[in-house]
PDB file of C-alpha atoms and ligand atoms in Angstrom:
ATOM      1  CA  MET A   1     -34.973  14.499  10.372  1.00 52.00           C
ATOM      2  CA  SER A   2     -35.084  11.445  13.595  1.00 61.00           C
ATOM      3  CA  THR A   3     -32.971   8.573  13.073  1.00 65.00           C
ATOM      4  CA  THR A   4     -33.309   4.541  13.221  1.00 78.00           C
ATOM      5  CA  ASP A   5     -31.238   1.267  14.141  1.00 90.00           C
ATOM      6  CA  ARG A   6     -30.905   1.316  10.569  1.00 94.00           C
ATOM      7  CA  ASP A   7     -29.347   4.792  10.818  1.00 95.00           C
ATOM      8  CA  ARG A   8     -27.242   4.505  14.358  1.00 98.00           C
ATOM      9  CA  LEU A   9     -23.178   2.504  13.873  1.00 98.00           C
ATOM     10  CA  ASP A  10     -23.915   2.130  17.685  1.00 98.00           C
ATOM     11  CA  GLY A  11     -20.764  -0.125  18.879  1.00 96.00           C
ATOM     12  CA  ARG A  12     -19.028  -0.119  15.589  1.00 98.00           C
ATOM     13  CA  ARG A  13     -15.079   1.889  15.898  1.00 98.00           C
ATOM     14  CA  ALA A  14     -14.352   3.868  13.198  1.00 99.00           C
ATOM     15  CA  LEU A  15     -10.869   5.182  11.966  1.00 99.00           C
ATOM     16  CA  VAL A  16     -11.480   9.768   9.801  1.00 99.00           C
ATOM     17  CA  THR A  17      -7.511   9.936   7.937  1.00 99.00           C
ATOM     18  CA  GLY A  18      -7.207  14.057   7.928  1.00 98.00           C
ATOM     19  CA  GLY A  19      -9.804  14.056  11.307  1.00 98.00           C
ATOM     20  CA  SER A  20      -8.505  17.000  12.776  1.00 98.00           C
ATOM     21  CA  LYS A  21     -10.508  19.859  10.116  1.00 97.00           C
ATOM     22  CA  GLY A  22     -12.390  20.658   7.538  1.00 97.00           C
ATOM     23  CA  ALA A  23     -14.699  17.460   6.142  1.00 98.00           C
ATOM     24  CA  GLY A  24     -12.652  15.019   8.107  1.00 98.00           C
ATOM     25  CA  LYS A  25     -13.398  16.954  11.325  1.00 98.00           C
ATOM     26  CA  ALA A  26     -17.370  17.898  10.413  1.00 98.00           C
ATOM     27  CA  ILE A  27     -17.238  13.297   9.464  1.00 98.00           C
ATOM     28  CA  ALA A  28     -15.411  11.751  12.622  1.00 98.00           C
ATOM     29  CA  ALA A  29     -18.216  14.016  14.381  1.00 98.00           C
ATOM     30  CA  ARG A  30     -20.663  12.681  12.454  1.00 98.00           C
ATOM     31  CA  LEU A  31     -19.909   9.415  13.058  1.00 98.00           C
ATOM     32  CA  ARG A  32     -19.387  10.224  15.886  1.00 98.00           C
ATOM     33  CA  GLU A  33     -23.386  11.385  16.449  1.00 98.00           C
ATOM     34  CA  LEU A  34     -25.035   8.705  15.322  1.00 98.00           C
ATOM     35  CA  GLY A  35     -23.185   6.580  17.862  1.00 98.00           C
ATOM     36  CA  ALA A  36     -19.550   5.043  16.643  1.00 98.00           C
ATOM     37  CA  ASP A  37     -16.474   5.820  18.665  1.00 98.00           C
ATOM     38  CA  VAL A  38     -14.324   6.986  16.221  1.00 98.00           C
ATOM     39  CA  TYR A  39     -10.286   7.827  16.642  1.00 98.00           C
ATOM     40  CA  VAL A  40      -8.937  10.543  14.159  1.00 98.00           C
ATOM     41  CA  THR A  41      -5.842  11.163  12.280  1.00 98.00           C
ATOM     42  CA  ALA A  42      -3.360  14.199  11.648  1.00 98.00           C
ATOM     43  CA  ARG A  43      -0.370  14.949  12.285  1.00 98.00           C
ATOM     44  CA  SER A  44      -1.072  16.983  14.429  1.00 98.00           C
ATOM     45  CA  MET A  45      -3.991  17.117  17.178  1.00 98.00           C
ATOM     46  CA  PRO A  46      -5.274  20.539  17.271  1.00 97.00           C
ATOM     47  CA  GLU A  47      -4.941  22.710  20.897  1.00 97.00           C
ATOM     48  CA  GLY A  48      -7.416  21.947  23.053  1.00 97.00           C
ATOM     49  CA  TYR A  49      -8.569  18.827  21.512  1.00 97.00           C
ATOM     50  CA  GLU A  50     -11.860  16.838  22.715  1.00 97.00           C
ATOM     51  CA  PHE A  51     -11.624  12.579  22.409  1.00 98.00           C
ATOM     52  CA  PRO A  52      -6.544  12.491  23.238  1.00 98.00           C
ATOM     53  CA  ASP A  53      -7.013   9.477  23.574  1.00 97.00           C
ATOM     54  CA  ARG A  54      -9.125   8.296  19.906  1.00 98.00           C
ATOM     55  CA  PHE A  55      -6.125  11.175  17.913  1.00 98.00           C
ATOM     56  CA  ILE A  56      -3.054   9.671  16.297  1.00 98.00           C
ATOM     57  CA  ALA A  57      -0.643  11.581  14.956  1.00 98.00           C
ATOM     58  CA  ALA A  58       1.346  10.315  12.373  1.00 98.00           C
ATOM     59  CA  ASP A  59       2.286  11.295   9.407  1.00 98.00           C
ATOM     60  CA  THR A  60      -0.284   9.469   6.645  1.00 98.00           C
ATOM     61  CA  SER A  61       2.116  10.264   2.994  1.00 98.00           C
ATOM     62  CA  THR A  62       5.072   8.234   4.842  1.00 98.00           C
ATOM     63  CA  SER A  63       4.550   4.282   4.921  1.00 98.00           C
ATOM     64  CA  GLU A  64       6.015   4.598   8.688  1.00 98.00           C
ATOM     65  CA  GLY A  65       3.022   7.292   9.616  1.00 98.00           C
ATOM     66  CA  THR A  66       0.807   4.914   7.939  1.00 98.00           C
ATOM     67  CA  ASP A  67       1.811   1.636   9.746  1.00 98.00           C
ATOM     68  CA  LEU A  68       1.887   3.654  13.589  1.00 98.00           C
ATOM     69  CA  VAL A  69      -1.695   4.142  12.568  1.00 98.00           C
ATOM     70  CA  ALA A  70      -2.805   1.056  11.187  1.00 98.00           C
ATOM     71  CA  ARG A  71      -0.985  -1.321  14.334  1.00 98.00           C
ATOM     72  CA  ARG A  72      -2.592   1.375  16.812  1.00 98.00           C
ATOM     73  CA  MET A  73      -5.947   0.334  15.742  1.00 98.00           C
ATOM     74  CA  THR A  74      -4.999  -3.388  15.622  1.00 98.00           C
ATOM     75  CA  ASP A  75      -3.575  -3.085  19.060  1.00 97.00           C
ATOM     76  CA  SER A  76      -7.160  -0.879  20.133  1.00 97.00           C
ATOM     77  CA  GLY A  77      -9.532  -3.503  18.860  1.00 96.00           C
ATOM     78  CA  GLY A  78      -8.951  -2.949  15.480  1.00 97.00           C
ATOM     79  CA  VAL A  79     -11.274  -0.950  12.413  1.00 98.00           C
ATOM     80  CA  GLY A  80     -15.254  -1.557  11.165  1.00 98.00           C
ATOM     81  CA  ILE A  81     -15.446   1.317   8.894  1.00 99.00           C
ATOM     82  CA  LEU A  82     -12.702   4.160   7.591  1.00 99.00           C
ATOM     83  CA  VAL A  83     -13.118   6.564   5.858  1.00 99.00           C
ATOM     84  CA  HIS A  84      -9.783   8.337   3.722  1.00 98.00           C
ATOM     85  CA  ASN A  85     -10.633  11.554   3.734  1.00 98.00           C
ATOM     86  CA  VAL A  86      -7.144  12.996   3.868  1.00 98.00           C
ATOM     87  CA  GLY A  87      -6.100  15.422   0.859  1.00 98.00           C
ATOM     88  CA  GLY A  88      -5.217  18.394  -0.109  1.00 96.00           C
ATOM     89  CA  SER A  89      -2.679  20.249  -2.868  1.00 94.00           C
ATOM     90  CA  SER A  90       0.786  21.819  -2.054  1.00 93.00           C
ATOM     91  CA  THR A  91       2.004  21.990  -5.857  1.00 93.00           C
ATOM     92  CA  PRO A  92       2.004  25.329  -7.712  1.00 88.00           C
ATOM     93  CA  PRO A  93       0.513  27.487 -10.331  1.00 86.00           C
ATOM     94  CA  GLY A  94       2.107  27.364 -13.358  1.00 89.00           C
ATOM     95  CA  GLY A  95       1.715  24.261 -14.699  1.00 92.00           C
ATOM     96  CA  PHE A  96       2.581  21.536 -16.562  1.00 95.00           C
ATOM     97  CA  ALA A  97       5.804  22.135 -16.351  1.00 96.00           C
ATOM     98  CA  VAL A  98       7.045  23.237 -13.458  1.00 94.00           C
ATOM     99  CA  VAL A  99       5.886  20.330 -11.129  1.00 96.00           C
ATOM    100  CA  THR A 100       9.393  18.556  -9.964  1.00 97.00           C
ATOM    101  CA  ASP A 101       9.231  14.298  -9.265  1.00 98.00           C
ATOM    102  CA  GLN A 102       8.974  14.908  -5.775  1.00 97.00           C
ATOM    103  CA  GLN A 103       6.607  17.431  -5.779  1.00 97.00           C
ATOM    104  CA  TRP A 104       4.978  14.331  -7.796  1.00 98.00           C
ATOM    105  CA  LEU A 105       5.398  12.120  -5.621  1.00 98.00           C
ATOM    106  CA  THR A 106       4.746  14.292  -2.569  1.00 98.00           C
ATOM    107  CA  GLU A 107       1.319  14.393  -3.689  1.00 98.00           C
ATOM    108  CA  VAL A 108       0.909  10.788  -4.677  1.00 98.00           C
ATOM    109  CA  ASN A 109       1.972  10.006  -1.695  1.00 98.00           C
ATOM    110  CA  LEU A 110      -1.376  11.435   0.181  1.00 98.00           C
ATOM    111  CA  ASN A 111      -3.550  11.699  -2.242  1.00 98.00           C
ATOM    112  CA  PHE A 112      -3.204   8.147  -2.972  1.00 98.00           C
ATOM    113  CA  LEU A 113      -0.132   5.405  -1.919  1.00 98.00           C
ATOM    114  CA  GLY A 114      -1.369   6.667   1.962  1.00 98.00           C
ATOM    115  CA  ALA A 115      -5.369   5.345   1.470  1.00 99.00           C
ATOM    116  CA  VAL A 116      -3.610   1.996   0.054  1.00 99.00           C
ATOM    117  CA  ARG A 117      -0.968   1.137   2.388  1.00 98.00           C
ATOM    118  CA  LEU A 118      -4.225   1.742   5.047  1.00 98.00           C
ATOM    119  CA  ASP A 119      -6.674  -0.599   3.921  1.00 98.00           C
ATOM    120  CA  ARG A 120      -3.881  -2.868   2.996  1.00 98.00           C
ATOM    121  CA  ALA A 121      -3.226  -3.519   6.388  1.00 98.00           C
ATOM    122  CA  LEU A 122      -6.584  -3.039   7.868  1.00 98.00           C
ATOM    123  CA  LEU A 123      -8.766  -4.387   5.568  1.00 98.00           C
ATOM    124  CA  PRO A 124      -7.558  -8.264   5.815  1.00 98.00           C
ATOM    125  CA  ALA A 125      -9.545  -8.117   9.781  1.00 98.00           C
ATOM    126  CA  MET A 126     -12.506  -6.848   7.831  1.00 98.00           C
ATOM    127  CA  VAL A 127     -12.077  -9.495   5.420  1.00 98.00           C
ATOM    128  CA  GLY A 128     -11.941 -12.231   7.590  1.00 98.00           C
ATOM    129  CA  SER A 129     -14.881 -11.071   9.866  1.00 98.00           C
ATOM    130  CA  GLY A 130     -16.975 -10.787   6.995  1.00 98.00           C
ATOM    131  CA  SER A 131     -17.699  -7.278   7.132  1.00 98.00           C
ATOM    132  CA  GLY A 132     -16.679  -3.302   6.888  1.00 98.00           C
ATOM    133  CA  VAL A 133     -17.221  -0.427   5.239  1.00 98.00           C
ATOM    134  CA  VAL A 134     -14.522   1.607   3.246  1.00 99.00           C
ATOM    135  CA  VAL A 135     -15.115   5.647   2.187  1.00 99.00           C
ATOM    136  CA  HIS A 136     -13.071   6.734  -0.277  1.00 99.00           C
ATOM    137  CA  VAL A 137     -13.365  10.484  -0.419  1.00 98.00           C
ATOM    138  CA  THR A 138     -11.701  12.035  -4.362  1.00 98.00           C
ATOM    139  CA  SER A 139     -12.669  14.908  -5.842  1.00 98.00           C
ATOM    140  CA  ILE A 140     -14.718  15.547  -9.227  1.00 98.00           C
ATOM    141  CA  GLN A 141     -11.054  16.493 -10.942  1.00 97.00           C
ATOM    142  CA  HIS A 142     -10.415  13.606 -11.685  1.00 96.00           C
ATOM    143  CA  GLU A 143     -12.797  13.560 -14.137  1.00 95.00           C
ATOM    144  CA  MET A 144     -12.256  17.263 -13.997  1.00 95.00           C
ATOM    145  CA  PRO A 145      -9.701  17.703 -14.003  1.00 94.00           C
ATOM    146  CA  LEU A 146      -7.886  21.370 -13.534  1.00 89.00           C
ATOM    147  CA  TYR A 147      -4.312  21.542 -14.486  1.00 85.00           C
ATOM    148  CA  GLU A 148      -3.088  24.984 -13.163  1.00 83.00           C
ATOM    149  CA  ALA A 149      -2.235  24.358  -9.682  1.00 85.00           C
ATOM    150  CA  THR A 150      -3.779  20.535  -9.432  1.00 93.00           C
ATOM    151  CA  LEU A 151      -2.735  18.583 -12.606  1.00 96.00           C
ATOM    152  CA  PRO A 152      -0.902  16.061 -10.124  1.00 97.00           C
ATOM    153  CA  TYR A 153      -3.764  16.413  -7.924  1.00 97.00           C
ATOM    154  CA  ALA A 154      -6.098  15.211 -10.026  1.00 97.00           C
ATOM    155  CA  ALA A 155      -4.472  11.992 -11.175  1.00 98.00           C
ATOM    156  CA  ALA A 156      -3.456  11.272  -7.872  1.00 98.00           C
ATOM    157  CA  LYS A 157      -7.892  11.608  -6.899  1.00 98.00           C
ATOM    158  CA  ALA A 158      -8.378   9.790 -10.496  1.00 98.00           C
ATOM    159  CA  ALA A 159      -5.829   6.328  -8.982  1.00 98.00           C
ATOM    160  CA  LEU A 160      -8.098   6.820  -6.045  1.00 98.00           C
ATOM    161  CA  ARG A 161     -11.390   6.364  -7.099  1.00 98.00           C
ATOM    162  CA  THR A 162     -10.131   3.561 -10.055  1.00 98.00           C
ATOM    163  CA  TYR A 163      -8.143   2.096  -6.712  1.00 98.00           C
ATOM    164  CA  SER A 164     -11.703   2.745  -4.587  1.00 98.00           C
ATOM    165  CA  LYS A 165     -13.647   0.812  -7.588  1.00 98.00           C
ATOM    166  CA  GLY A 166     -11.645  -2.431  -8.053  1.00 98.00           C
ATOM    167  CA  LEU A 167     -10.576  -2.280  -4.036  1.00 98.00           C
ATOM    168  CA  ALA A 168     -14.392  -3.017  -4.473  1.00 98.00           C
ATOM    169  CA  ASN A 169     -14.407  -5.572  -7.201  1.00 98.00           C
ATOM    170  CA  GLU A 170     -12.236  -7.751  -4.610  1.00 98.00           C
ATOM    171  CA  VAL A 171     -13.163  -7.333  -0.849  1.00 98.00           C
ATOM    172  CA  GLY A 172     -17.452  -7.082  -1.889  1.00 98.00           C
ATOM    173  CA  PRO A 173     -17.928 -10.704  -1.837  1.00 98.00           C
ATOM    174  CA  ARG A 174     -16.007 -11.408   0.397  1.00 98.00           C
ATOM    175  CA  GLY A 175     -18.746  -8.251   3.442  1.00 98.00           C
ATOM    176  CA  VAL A 176     -16.342  -5.210   2.676  1.00 98.00           C
ATOM    177  CA  ARG A 177     -18.393  -2.386   1.358  1.00 98.00           C
ATOM    178  CA  VAL A 178     -16.168   0.279   0.080  1.00 99.00           C
ATOM    179  CA  ASN A 179     -17.864   3.441  -2.175  1.00 98.00           C
ATOM    180  CA  ALA A 180     -16.460   6.920  -3.887  1.00 98.00           C
ATOM    181  CA  VAL A 181     -17.471  10.561  -2.729  1.00 98.00           C
ATOM    182  CA  SER A 182     -16.283  13.161  -5.355  1.00 98.00           C
ATOM    183  CA  PRO A 183     -16.831  16.351  -3.612  1.00 98.00           C
ATOM    184  CA  GLY A 184     -16.480  19.731  -5.892  1.00 97.00           C
ATOM    185  CA  GLY A 185     -15.153  23.202  -3.619  1.00 95.00           C
ATOM    186  CA  ILE A 186     -15.760  22.483  -0.203  1.00 96.00           C
ATOM    187  CA  GLN A 187     -15.059  25.970   2.030  1.00 91.00           C
ATOM    188  CA  THR A 188     -12.405  24.746   4.596  1.00 92.00           C
ATOM    189  CA  GLU A 189      -8.650  25.180   4.690  1.00 89.00           C
ATOM    190  CA  GLY A 190      -7.317  23.405   2.678  1.00 88.00           C
ATOM    191  CA  TYR A 191      -9.877  25.446   0.261  1.00 92.00           C
ATOM    192  CA  GLU A 192      -8.663  29.097   2.099  1.00 92.00           C
ATOM    193  CA  GLY A 193      -4.097  27.612   1.568  1.00 91.00           C
ATOM    194  CA  PHE A 194      -5.391  27.168  -2.177  1.00 88.00           C
ATOM    195  CA  VAL A 195      -6.888  30.292  -3.020  1.00 91.00           C
ATOM    196  CA  ASP A 196      -3.527  32.059  -1.367  1.00 92.00           C
ATOM    197  CA  ARG A 197      -0.611  29.673  -2.617  1.00 88.00           C
ATOM    198  CA  VAL A 198      -3.490  30.679  -6.149  1.00 88.00           C
ATOM    199  CA  ALA A 199      -3.801  34.172  -5.979  1.00 92.00           C
ATOM    200  CA  ASP A 200       0.258  34.499  -4.369  1.00 90.00           C
ATOM    201  CA  GLY A 201       1.320  32.309  -8.410  1.00 86.00           C
ATOM    202  CA  LYS A 202      -0.526  34.848 -10.189  1.00 87.00           C
ATOM    203  CA  GLY A 203      -0.490  38.221  -8.245  1.00 92.00           C
ATOM    204  CA  LEU A 204      -3.577  38.190  -7.822  1.00 94.00           C
ATOM    205  CA  THR A 205      -5.528  39.119  -4.984  1.00 95.00           C
ATOM    206  CA  ARG A 206      -7.456  36.873  -3.297  1.00 95.00           C
ATOM    207  CA  ASP A 207     -11.108  37.614  -4.255  1.00 94.00           C
ATOM    208  CA  GLU A 208      -9.677  37.471  -7.458  1.00 94.00           C
ATOM    209  CA  ALA A 209      -7.537  33.758  -7.213  1.00 92.00           C
ATOM    210  CA  LYS A 210     -11.678  32.547  -6.054  1.00 90.00           C
ATOM    211  CA  GLN A 211     -13.118  34.414  -9.422  1.00 90.00           C
ATOM    212  CA  ASP A 212      -9.856  32.840 -11.289  1.00 88.00           C
ATOM    213  CA  ILE A 213     -11.155  28.778  -9.774  1.00 88.00           C
ATOM    214  CA  LEU A 214     -14.272  28.905 -10.015  1.00 89.00           C
ATOM    215  CA  ASP A 215     -13.912  30.151 -13.954  1.00 89.00           C
ATOM    216  CA  TRP A 216     -11.573  27.436 -14.490  1.00 87.00           C
ATOM    217  CA  LEU A 217     -14.881  25.693 -13.127  1.00 90.00           C
ATOM    218  CA  GLY A 218     -17.619  26.734 -15.313  1.00 92.00           C
ATOM    219  CA  GLY A 219     -19.231  28.120 -12.673  1.00 92.00           C
ATOM    220  CA  VAL A 220     -21.438  25.993  -9.201  1.00 95.00           C
ATOM    221  CA  PRO A 221     -24.947  25.506 -11.412  1.00 95.00           C
ATOM    222  CA  LEU A 222     -25.947  25.992  -7.069  1.00 94.00           C
ATOM    223  CA  GLY A 223     -24.778  28.803  -6.247  1.00 90.00           C
ATOM    224  CA  GLN A 224     -22.163  28.229  -3.547  1.00 91.00           C
ATOM    225  CA  PHE A 225     -19.305  25.696  -1.904  1.00 94.00           C
ATOM    226  CA  ALA A 226     -20.706  22.624   0.222  1.00 96.00           C
ATOM    227  CA  ARG A 227     -20.398  22.898   3.533  1.00 97.00           C
ATOM    228  CA  THR A 228     -18.706  20.325   5.108  1.00 98.00           C
ATOM    229  CA  ASP A 229     -21.649  19.060   6.787  1.00 98.00           C
ATOM    230  CA  GLU A 230     -22.690  18.317   4.256  1.00 98.00           C
ATOM    231  CA  ILE A 231     -19.830  15.987   3.073  1.00 98.00           C
ATOM    232  CA  ALA A 232     -20.048  14.467   6.320  1.00 98.00           C
ATOM    233  CA  ASP A 233     -24.498  13.447   5.904  1.00 98.00           C
ATOM    234  CA  LEU A 234     -23.283  11.496   2.575  1.00 98.00           C
ATOM    235  CA  VAL A 235     -20.209  10.292   4.147  1.00 99.00           C
ATOM    236  CA  GLY A 236     -22.504   8.796   7.801  1.00 98.00           C
ATOM    237  CA  PHE A 237     -25.251   7.648   5.614  1.00 98.00           C
ATOM    238  CA  LEU A 238     -22.490   5.139   2.697  1.00 98.00           C
ATOM    239  CA  VAL A 239     -21.117   3.771   5.158  1.00 98.00           C
ATOM    240  CA  SER A 240     -24.688   2.870   7.551  1.00 98.00           C
ATOM    241  CA  ASP A 241     -27.325  -0.496   7.212  1.00 97.00           C
ATOM    242  CA  ARG A 242     -29.014   2.381   5.130  1.00 97.00           C
ATOM    243  CA  ALA A 243     -26.479   1.951   2.284  1.00 98.00           C
ATOM    244  CA  SER A 244     -26.619  -2.397   2.120  1.00 97.00           C
ATOM    245  CA  ALA A 245     -26.965  -2.072  -1.271  1.00 98.00           C
ATOM    246  CA  ILE A 246     -24.740   0.616  -2.305  1.00 98.00           C
ATOM    247  CA  MET A 247     -20.744  -1.448  -3.345  1.00 98.00           C
ATOM    248  CA  GLY A 248     -18.662   0.061  -5.756  1.00 98.00           C
ATOM    249  CA  ALA A 249     -20.353   4.004  -6.326  1.00 98.00           C
ATOM    250  CA  GLU A 250     -19.534   6.756  -6.295  1.00 98.00           C
ATOM    251  CA  TYR A 251     -21.424   9.819  -5.374  1.00 98.00           C
ATOM    252  CA  VAL A 252     -21.029  13.038  -6.838  1.00 98.00           C
ATOM    253  CA  ILE A 253     -21.483  16.478  -4.421  1.00 98.00           C
ATOM    254  CA  ASP A 254     -20.191  19.102  -5.908  1.00 97.00           C
ATOM    255  CA  GLY A 255     -24.189  21.922  -6.273  1.00 96.00           C
ATOM    256  CA  GLY A 256     -23.700  20.491  -9.994  1.00 96.00           C
ATOM    257  CA  THR A 257     -19.973  21.571 -10.867  1.00 96.00           C
ATOM    258  CA  VAL A 258     -18.984  18.396 -13.152  1.00 96.00           C
ATOM    259  CA  PRO A 259     -21.663  19.739 -16.926  1.00 93.00           C
ATOM    260  CA  THR A 260     -22.142  16.210 -17.876  1.00 90.00           C
ATOM    261  CA  THR A 261     -23.814  13.250 -15.847  1.00 79.00           C
TER     262      THR A 261
HETATM  263  N1  LIG B   1     -11.517  21.905   0.058  1.00 97.01           N
HETATM  264  C1  LIG B   1     -11.924  21.709  -1.578  1.00 97.01           C
HETATM  265  O1  LIG B   1     -12.654  21.880  -1.259  1.00 97.01           O
HETATM  266  C2  LIG B   1     -12.061  19.747  -1.366  1.00 97.01           C
HETATM  267  C3  LIG B   1     -13.016  19.821  -2.578  1.00 97.01           C
HETATM  268  C4  LIG B   1     -12.606  18.409  -3.383  1.00 97.01           C
HETATM  269  C5  LIG B   1     -12.477  17.282  -2.800  1.00 97.01           C
HETATM  270  N2  LIG B   1     -11.253  17.141  -1.286  1.00 97.01           N
HETATM  271  C6  LIG B   1     -10.870  16.075  -0.703  1.00 97.01           C
HETATM  272  O2  LIG B   1     -11.759  16.204   0.593  1.00 97.01           O
HETATM  273  C7  LIG B   1     -10.763  16.153   1.552  1.00 97.01           C
HETATM  274  C8  LIG B   1     -10.980  16.787   2.239  1.00 97.01           C
HETATM  275  O3  LIG B   1     -10.709  17.702   2.418  1.00 97.01           O
HETATM  276  P1  LIG B   1     -10.229  20.049   3.407  1.00 97.01           P
HETATM  277  O4  LIG B   1     -10.463  20.013   2.568  1.00 97.01           O
HETATM  278  O5  LIG B   1     -11.277  19.088   3.846  1.00 97.01           O
HETATM  279  O6  LIG B   1      -9.147  19.945   3.879  1.00 97.01           O
HETATM  280  P2  LIG B   1      -7.931  20.697   4.845  1.00 97.01           P
HETATM  281  O7  LIG B   1      -9.171  21.018   5.394  1.00 97.01           O
HETATM  282  O8  LIG B   1      -7.056  20.796   3.468  1.00 97.01           O
HETATM  283  O9  LIG B   1      -7.651  19.297   6.280  1.00 97.01           O
HETATM  284  C9  LIG B   1      -6.699  18.384   5.333  1.00 97.01           C
HETATM  285  C10 LIG B   1      -6.808  17.130   6.970  1.00 97.01           C
HETATM  286  O10 LIG B   1      -5.696  16.134   6.664  1.00 97.01           O
HETATM  287  C11 LIG B   1      -4.915  16.609   7.756  1.00 97.01           C
HETATM  288  N3  LIG B   1      -3.431  16.342   6.518  1.00 97.01           N
HETATM  289  C12 LIG B   1      -2.839  16.325   5.859  1.00 97.01           C
HETATM  290  N4  LIG B   1      -1.802  16.734   5.738  1.00 97.01           N
HETATM  291  C13 LIG B   1      -1.756  14.885   6.273  1.00 97.01           C
HETATM  292  C14 LIG B   1      -1.069  13.943   7.204  1.00 97.01           C
HETATM  293  N5  LIG B   1       0.502  14.249   6.000  1.00 97.01           N
HETATM  294  N6  LIG B   1      -0.889  12.976   7.469  1.00 97.01           N
HETATM  295  C15 LIG B   1      -1.661  13.037   7.706  1.00 97.01           C
HETATM  296  N7  LIG B   1      -2.675  13.462   8.060  1.00 97.01           N
HETATM  297  C16 LIG B   1      -2.385  15.521   7.617  1.00 97.01           C
HETATM  298  C17 LIG B   1      -5.166  18.186   8.288  1.00 97.01           C
HETATM  299  O11 LIG B   1      -4.576  18.108   9.686  1.00 97.01           O
HETATM  300  P3  LIG B   1      -2.289  18.489   9.995  1.00 97.01           P
HETATM  301  O12 LIG B   1      -2.546  18.950   8.649  1.00 97.01           O
HETATM  302  O13 LIG B   1      -2.727  18.231  11.200  1.00 97.01           O
HETATM  303  O14 LIG B   1      -1.648  16.831   8.939  1.00 97.01           O
HETATM  304  C18 LIG B   1      -5.786  18.376   8.676  1.00 97.01           C
HETATM  305  O15 LIG B   1      -6.604  17.230   9.468  1.00 97.01           O
HETATM  306  C19 LIG B   1      -9.420  15.391   0.859  1.00 97.01           C
HETATM  307  O16 LIG B   1      -9.289  14.405   0.373  1.00 97.01           O
HETATM  308  C20 LIG B   1      -9.580  17.406  -0.137  1.00 97.01           C
HETATM  309  O17 LIG B   1      -8.700  16.689  -1.878  1.00 97.01           O
HETATM  310  C21 LIG B   1     -12.007  18.928  -0.536  1.00 97.01           C
END
């Protein structure tokens, strides 16, 4: 497919959180392909990383981490495209009763407050210039919460989705577009780690754990999880001028997993 001027992101500065692996890595690659100057943040830089001067090592689940990222971006010229992709779940299986306060806070800090803190630091400049684009990567779990091992994650993603909508209403009239992308399953290291946790926690093989997760989801009508490049194509579209009328929306990309409209 050929790209046109309205697809291109030349001259735009972008930040992708959690951009070293999985969907984030694919999103960063797609935005670069479209011409953006892309910065990536994650806790550690992958060995042999191709763009070391565009990598910011930080734990974005802490306020120190988001302060560092915001400072680096601001000092180097600001940001016009902000993709909050970082997220994941580390709570053990066992249901609501076994999840500790600390585990709840860990999930909320990683999946929700990191985005809130970065937006608070970086959006005022976008609003000041009258332009900018923000994407929050949530999950279908915000509307279809699984409870066995990921209830805090699902609740944190729900907070992110609600926050994303309210933020869109607030900054949209001042030229900043905010949207959400809600994937179903994606084949990533994060997903494989989740399979391991379910297998360990329930005494299952990895194949049995994968089936268990599919059963929780009620199946995937398309027959497979999304690829990371499919998530990246959607994000690339949403941050481009082609999506100039799309605002406060949620794009579900789940192969039909959510059974309702
Ligand atoms: N995979 C799925 O099935 C699925 C389904 C629905 C929604 N999602 C959402 O899609 C997004 C991407 O998921 P993914 O599966 O691609 O993730 P992933 O493969 O686990 O990669 C996570 C990325 O975030 C970084 N990261 C993790 N914890 C961090 C922290 N505390 N501070 C800074 N960076 C951190 C990781 O690098 P470091 O480890 O070096 O920090 C890595 O770059 C997430 O928001 C996830 O919730 C995923």
